mmCIF file of C-alpha atoms in Angstrom:
data_model
loop_
_atom_site.group_PDB
_atom_site.id
_atom_site.type_symbol
_atom_site.label_atom_id
_atom_site.label_comp_id
_atom_site.label_asym_id
_atom_site.label_seq_id
_atom_site.Cartn_x
_atom_site.Cartn_y
_atom_site.Cartn_z
ATOM 1 C CA MET A 1 48.543 33.194 10.182
ATOM 2 C CA VAL A 2 44.848 33.308 10.958
ATOM 3 C CA GLY A 3 44.194 35.012 14.266
ATOM 4 C CA LEU A 4 41.900 33.919 17.068
ATOM 5 C CA ARG A 5 39.200 36.414 16.097
ATOM 6 C CA GLN A 6 39.174 35.202 12.516
ATOM 7 C CA LYS A 7 38.970 31.599 13.669
ATOM 8 C CA LEU A 8 36.051 32.387 15.945
ATOM 9 C CA SER A 9 34.284 34.240 13.165
ATOM 10 C CA LEU A 10 34.795 31.413 10.715
ATOM 11 C CA GLY A 11 33.832 28.774 13.260
ATOM 12 C CA PHE A 12 30.656 30.400 14.498
ATOM 13 C CA GLY A 13 29.783 31.476 10.973
ATOM 14 C CA GLY A 14 30.119 27.911 9.752
ATOM 15 C CA LEU A 15 28.033 26.574 12.615
ATOM 16 C CA LEU A 16 25.353 29.194 11.985
ATOM 17 C CA LEU A 17 25.237 28.181 8.332
ATOM 18 C CA ILE A 18 24.812 24.531 9.259
ATOM 19 C CA ILE A 19 22.044 25.379 11.739
ATOM 20 C CA LEU A 20 20.258 27.388 9.057
ATOM 21 C CA ILE A 21 20.530 24.493 6.588
ATOM 22 C CA ILE A 22 19.148 22.049 9.158
ATOM 23 C CA GLY A 23 16.311 24.433 9.996
ATOM 24 C CA ILE A 24 15.374 24.966 6.351
ATOM 25 C CA GLN A 25 15.476 21.238 5.650
ATOM 26 C CA SER A 26 13.274 20.605 8.691
ATOM 27 C CA ILE A 27 10.719 23.158 7.526
ATOM 28 C CA ILE A 28 10.643 21.652 4.027
ATOM 29 C CA HIS A 29 10.116 18.106 5.293
ATOM 30 C CA LEU A 30 7.518 19.150 7.865
ATOM 31 C CA THR A 31 5.639 21.077 5.185
ATOM 32 C CA LYS A 32 5.601 18.028 2.921
ATOM 33 C CA LEU A 33 4.381 15.823 5.760
ATOM 34 C CA GLY A 34 1.677 18.347 6.615
ATOM 35 C CA GLU A 35 0.494 18.431 3.012
ATOM 36 C CA SER A 36 0.345 14.620 2.911
ATOM 37 C CA ILE A 37 -1.762 14.514 6.064
ATOM 38 C CA ASP A 38 -4.023 17.234 4.697
ATOM 39 C CA ILE A 39 -4.609 15.248 1.501
ATOM 40 C CA ILE A 40 -5.499 12.158 3.534
ATOM 41 C CA LEU A 41 -8.054 14.076 5.597
ATOM 42 C CA ARG A 42 -9.571 16.021 2.721
ATOM 43 C CA GLU A 43 -9.882 13.264 0.151
ATOM 44 C CA ASN A 44 -9.643 9.656 1.299
ATOM 45 C CA TYR A 45 -11.260 10.160 4.691
ATOM 46 C CA ARG A 46 -14.236 11.911 3.083
ATOM 47 C CA SER A 47 -14.793 8.966 0.741
ATOM 48 C CA VAL A 48 -14.459 6.460 3.597
ATOM 49 C CA ILE A 49 -17.156 8.262 5.599
ATOM 50 C CA ALA A 50 -19.428 8.536 2.537
ATOM 51 C CA CYS A 51 -19.150 4.799 1.828
ATOM 52 C CA GLN A 52 -19.842 3.916 5.447
ATOM 53 C CA GLN A 53 -22.938 6.123 5.369
ATOM 54 C CA MET A 54 -24.138 4.470 2.158
ATOM 55 C CA LYS A 55 -23.725 0.985 3.580
ATOM 56 C CA GLU A 56 -25.545 1.875 6.792
ATOM 57 C CA ALA A 57 -28.359 3.652 4.941
ATOM 58 C CA LEU A 58 -28.781 0.705 2.568
ATOM 59 C CA GLU A 59 -29.044 -1.739 5.462
ATOM 60 C CA ARG A 60 -31.728 0.411 7.081
ATOM 61 C CA MET A 61 -33.613 0.562 3.789
ATOM 62 C CA ASP A 62 -33.477 -3.216 3.613
ATOM 63 C CA SER A 63 -34.874 -3.407 7.141
ATOM 64 C CA GLY A 64 -37.650 -1.024 6.102
ATOM 65 C CA ILE A 65 -38.576 -3.271 3.175
ATOM 66 C CA LEU A 66 -38.833 -6.274 5.474
ATOM 67 C CA PHE A 67 -41.034 -4.245 7.837
ATOM 68 C CA GLU A 68 -43.357 -3.469 4.946
ATOM 69 C CA LEU A 69 -43.501 -7.085 3.795
ATOM 70 C CA LEU A 70 -44.437 -8.079 7.352
ATOM 71 C CA GLY A 71 -47.305 -5.585 7.347
ATOM 72 C CA TYR A 72 -45.706 -2.655 9.205
ATOM 73 C CA THR A 73 -46.182 -0.341 6.252
ATOM 74 C CA GLN A 74 -45.825 3.038 7.971
ATOM 75 C CA LYS A 75 -42.704 2.136 9.961
ATOM 76 C CA GLY A 76 -41.127 0.479 6.940
ATOM 77 C CA GLY A 77 -41.919 3.384 4.632
ATOM 78 C CA GLU A 78 -40.360 5.868 7.029
ATOM 79 C CA LEU A 79 -37.149 3.853 7.246
ATOM 80 C CA ILE A 80 -36.944 3.441 3.484
ATOM 81 C CA HIS A 81 -37.505 7.029 2.435
ATOM 82 C CA LYS A 82 -35.425 8.619 5.195
ATOM 83 C CA ASN A 83 -32.413 6.462 4.409
ATOM 84 C CA GLU A 84 -32.859 6.755 0.655
ATOM 85 C CA LEU A 85 -32.093 10.466 1.056
ATOM 86 C CA VAL A 86 -29.090 9.697 3.273
ATOM 87 C CA PHE A 87 -27.743 7.252 0.686
ATOM 88 C CA GLU A 88 -28.145 9.692 -2.197
ATOM 89 C CA MET A 89 -26.419 12.501 -0.306
ATOM 90 C CA ALA A 90 -23.479 10.240 0.574
ATOM 91 C CA LEU A 91 -23.321 8.972 -3.014
ATOM 92 C CA GLN A 92 -23.125 12.541 -4.280
ATOM 93 C CA VAL A 93 -20.239 13.244 -1.899
ATOM 94 C CA GLU A 94 -18.378 10.249 -3.309
ATOM 95 C CA LEU A 95 -19.090 11.211 -6.921
ATOM 96 C CA ASN A 96 -17.628 14.659 -6.214
ATOM 97 C CA ASN A 97 -14.565 13.246 -4.463
ATOM 98 C CA ILE A 98 -13.060 10.783 -6.943
ATOM 99 C CA THR A 99 -9.284 10.822 -6.434
ATOM 100 C CA LEU A 100 -7.940 7.305 -7.039
ATOM 101 C CA PRO A 101 -7.405 5.300 -10.246
ATOM 102 C CA GLY A 102 -10.452 3.095 -10.855
ATOM 103 C CA GLU A 103 -12.520 4.850 -8.198
ATOM 104 C CA GLY A 104 -14.614 6.765 -10.730
ATOM 105 C CA GLU A 105 -15.642 3.599 -12.551
ATOM 106 C CA LYS A 106 -16.766 1.981 -9.301
ATOM 107 C CA ALA A 107 -18.590 5.104 -8.139
ATOM 108 C CA PHE A 108 -20.592 5.413 -11.355
ATOM 109 C CA HIS A 109 -21.333 1.691 -11.263
ATOM 110 C CA LEU A 110 -22.617 2.208 -7.722
ATOM 111 C CA GLN A 111 -24.853 5.026 -8.946
ATOM 112 C CA ASN A 112 -26.259 2.801 -11.683
ATOM 113 C CA LEU A 113 -26.908 -0.057 -9.259
ATOM 114 C CA PHE A 114 -28.776 2.224 -6.859
ATOM 115 C CA SER A 115 -30.894 3.580 -9.681
ATOM 116 C CA ARG A 116 -31.918 0.007 -10.546
ATOM 117 C CA TYR A 117 -32.513 -0.669 -6.859
ATOM 118 C CA LYS A 118 -34.950 2.237 -6.563
ATOM 119 C CA THR A 119 -36.849 1.040 -9.635
ATOM 120 C CA ALA A 120 -37.160 -2.495 -8.238
ATOM 121 C CA LEU A 121 -38.137 -1.077 -4.850
ATOM 122 C CA LYS A 122 -41.327 0.448 -6.248
ATOM 123 C CA SER A 123 -42.833 -2.921 -7.126
ATOM 124 C CA VAL A 124 -41.878 -4.411 -3.765
ATOM 125 C CA GLU A 125 -43.492 -1.479 -1.931
ATOM 126 C CA ASP A 126 -46.704 -1.530 -4.004
ATOM 127 C CA SER A 127 -49.384 -2.861 -1.644
ATOM 128 C CA ARG A 128 -51.755 -3.503 -4.585
ATOM 129 C CA ILE A 129 -49.496 -6.350 -5.717
ATOM 130 C CA PRO A 130 -50.033 -9.718 -3.956
ATOM 131 C CA ILE A 131 -47.642 -10.277 -1.072
ATOM 132 C CA THR A 132 -46.247 -13.483 -2.602
ATOM 133 C CA VAL A 133 -45.287 -11.607 -5.771
ATOM 134 C CA ARG A 134 -43.683 -8.813 -3.750
ATOM 135 C CA CYS A 135 -41.689 -11.293 -1.659
ATOM 136 C CA ASN A 136 -40.521 -13.059 -4.781
ATOM 137 C CA ALA A 137 -39.431 -9.725 -6.306
ATOM 138 C CA TYR A 138 -37.511 -8.916 -3.139
ATOM 139 C CA PHE A 139 -35.533 -12.174 -3.084
ATOM 140 C CA THR A 140 -34.949 -12.478 -6.835
ATOM 141 C CA GLU A 141 -34.244 -8.849 -7.765
ATOM 142 C CA LEU A 142 -33.993 -6.408 -4.881
ATOM 143 C CA PHE A 143 -31.843 -8.401 -2.460
ATOM 144 C CA PRO A 144 -29.194 -9.316 -5.100
ATOM 145 C CA LEU A 145 -28.953 -5.603 -5.958
ATOM 146 C CA PHE A 146 -28.605 -4.856 -2.253
ATOM 147 C CA LEU A 147 -25.604 -7.187 -2.069
ATOM 148 C CA GLN A 148 -23.990 -5.711 -5.190
ATOM 149 C CA ILE A 149 -24.397 -2.157 -3.925
ATOM 150 C CA LYS A 150 -22.995 -3.027 -0.521
ATOM 151 C CA ASP A 151 -20.022 -4.857 -2.052
ATOM 152 C CA THR A 152 -19.237 -1.995 -4.450
ATOM 153 C CA ALA A 153 -19.401 0.598 -1.678
ATOM 154 C CA GLY A 154 -17.121 -1.651 0.380
ATOM 155 C CA GLU A 155 -14.608 -1.840 -2.478
ATOM 156 C CA ILE A 156 -14.460 1.958 -2.748
ATOM 157 C CA LEU A 157 -14.092 2.221 1.025
ATOM 158 C CA ARG A 158 -11.193 -0.254 1.054
ATOM 159 C CA MET A 159 -9.464 1.541 -1.844
ATOM 160 C CA ASN A 160 -9.443 4.767 0.120
ATOM 161 C CA GLN A 161 -8.408 3.080 3.368
ATOM 162 C CA GLN A 162 -5.489 1.437 1.575
ATOM 163 C CA ASN A 163 -4.427 4.763 0.115
ATOM 164 C CA MET A 164 -4.579 6.284 3.600
ATOM 165 C CA SER A 165 -2.344 3.477 4.852
ATOM 166 C CA ASP A 166 0.094 3.957 1.964
ATOM 167 C CA ALA A 167 0.200 7.707 2.588
ATOM 168 C CA ASN A 168 0.868 7.072 6.260
ATOM 169 C CA ASP A 169 3.780 4.773 5.375
ATOM 170 C CA LEU A 170 5.132 7.400 2.984
ATOM 171 C CA ALA A 171 4.920 10.051 5.707
ATOM 172 C CA ARG A 172 6.790 7.794 8.138
ATOM 173 C CA ASN A 173 9.490 7.093 5.551
ATOM 174 C CA SER A 174 9.817 10.806 4.810
ATOM 175 C CA ALA A 175 10.191 11.559 8.508
ATOM 176 C CA ALA A 176 12.873 8.859 8.831
ATOM 177 C CA ALA A 177 14.712 10.265 5.808
ATOM 178 C CA ALA A 178 14.524 13.765 7.291
ATOM 179 C CA ARG A 179 16.001 12.559 10.589
ATOM 180 C CA LYS A 180 18.807 10.749 8.772
ATOM 181 C CA GLN A 181 19.589 13.858 6.755
ATOM 182 C CA MET A 182 19.685 15.986 9.906
ATOM 183 C CA TYR A 183 22.061 13.540 11.600
ATOM 184 C CA ILE A 184 24.367 13.689 8.587
ATOM 185 C CA LEU A 185 24.307 17.491 8.600
ATOM 186 C CA LEU A 186 24.996 17.606 12.322
ATOM 187 C CA PHE A 187 27.904 15.211 11.919
ATOM 188 C CA ALA A 188 29.229 17.289 9.035
ATOM 189 C CA GLY A 189 28.826 20.403 11.164
ATOM 190 C CA THR A 190 30.833 18.833 13.968
ATOM 191 C CA ILE A 191 33.651 17.926 11.570
ATOM 192 C CA VAL A 192 33.648 21.419 10.072
ATOM 193 C CA ALA A 193 33.692 23.010 13.524
ATOM 194 C CA ILE A 194 36.632 20.856 14.622
ATOM 195 C CA GLY A 195 38.490 21.763 11.459
ATOM 196 C CA LEU A 196 37.818 25.465 11.836
ATOM 197 C CA PHE A 197 38.724 25.592 15.519
ATOM 198 C CA SER A 198 41.913 23.592 15.063
ATOM 199 C CA SER A 199 45.194 24.352 13.385
ATOM 200 C CA PRO A 200 48.419 22.474 12.647
ATOM 201 C CA ALA A 201 50.102 24.496 15.347
ATOM 202 C CA GLY A 202 47.752 23.318 18.046
ATOM 203 C CA GLY A 203 44.376 25.109 18.049
ATOM 204 C CA PHE A 204 42.953 28.480 18.979
ATOM 205 C CA PHE A 205 45.683 29.532 21.231
ATOM 206 C CA ALA A 206 48.597 28.646 18.999
ATOM 207 C CA HIS A 207 50.264 31.792 17.655
#
């Protein structure tokens, strides 16, 4: 017959084993969740910020062009050239942070569009060209490129936001699965403990 000391040893040993299993499982799941969050911050969030910066810089460039066409050449030129640098820096960040399927194609298309935009911008900024010709070039060539660039940057932004949302859902589901697994282990531990601390003769104190 198993004595009281042996029962205690088996019971507490079994409980300790269950606690260790729960602890290890918790660490594994928390590590996975932490890695998912880290990926979101390092990759998708960086692209979202870069696209927002590109859109804002492009809008300021467009405002600068309108300033120039209205005769405020110095103010317009400052807006254009300052934000051209901002756009190119943000574009470079995006080109170096391609992580999603189809994102690379859109990013390189964006780069090509902006290159065409800068070429068209030169003729619109050239004060030697009659103002009517410059205005016509703005509305027929530059502004359509502006819209295409803005739309493409918006598409990349939304791709990354959606991936952030999907990753968040995955993290929530993983956390729910981890909790469910812990509950199962705790329930199993309770059953094991009852079995170890009980005997057909009536428990610990039956001899």
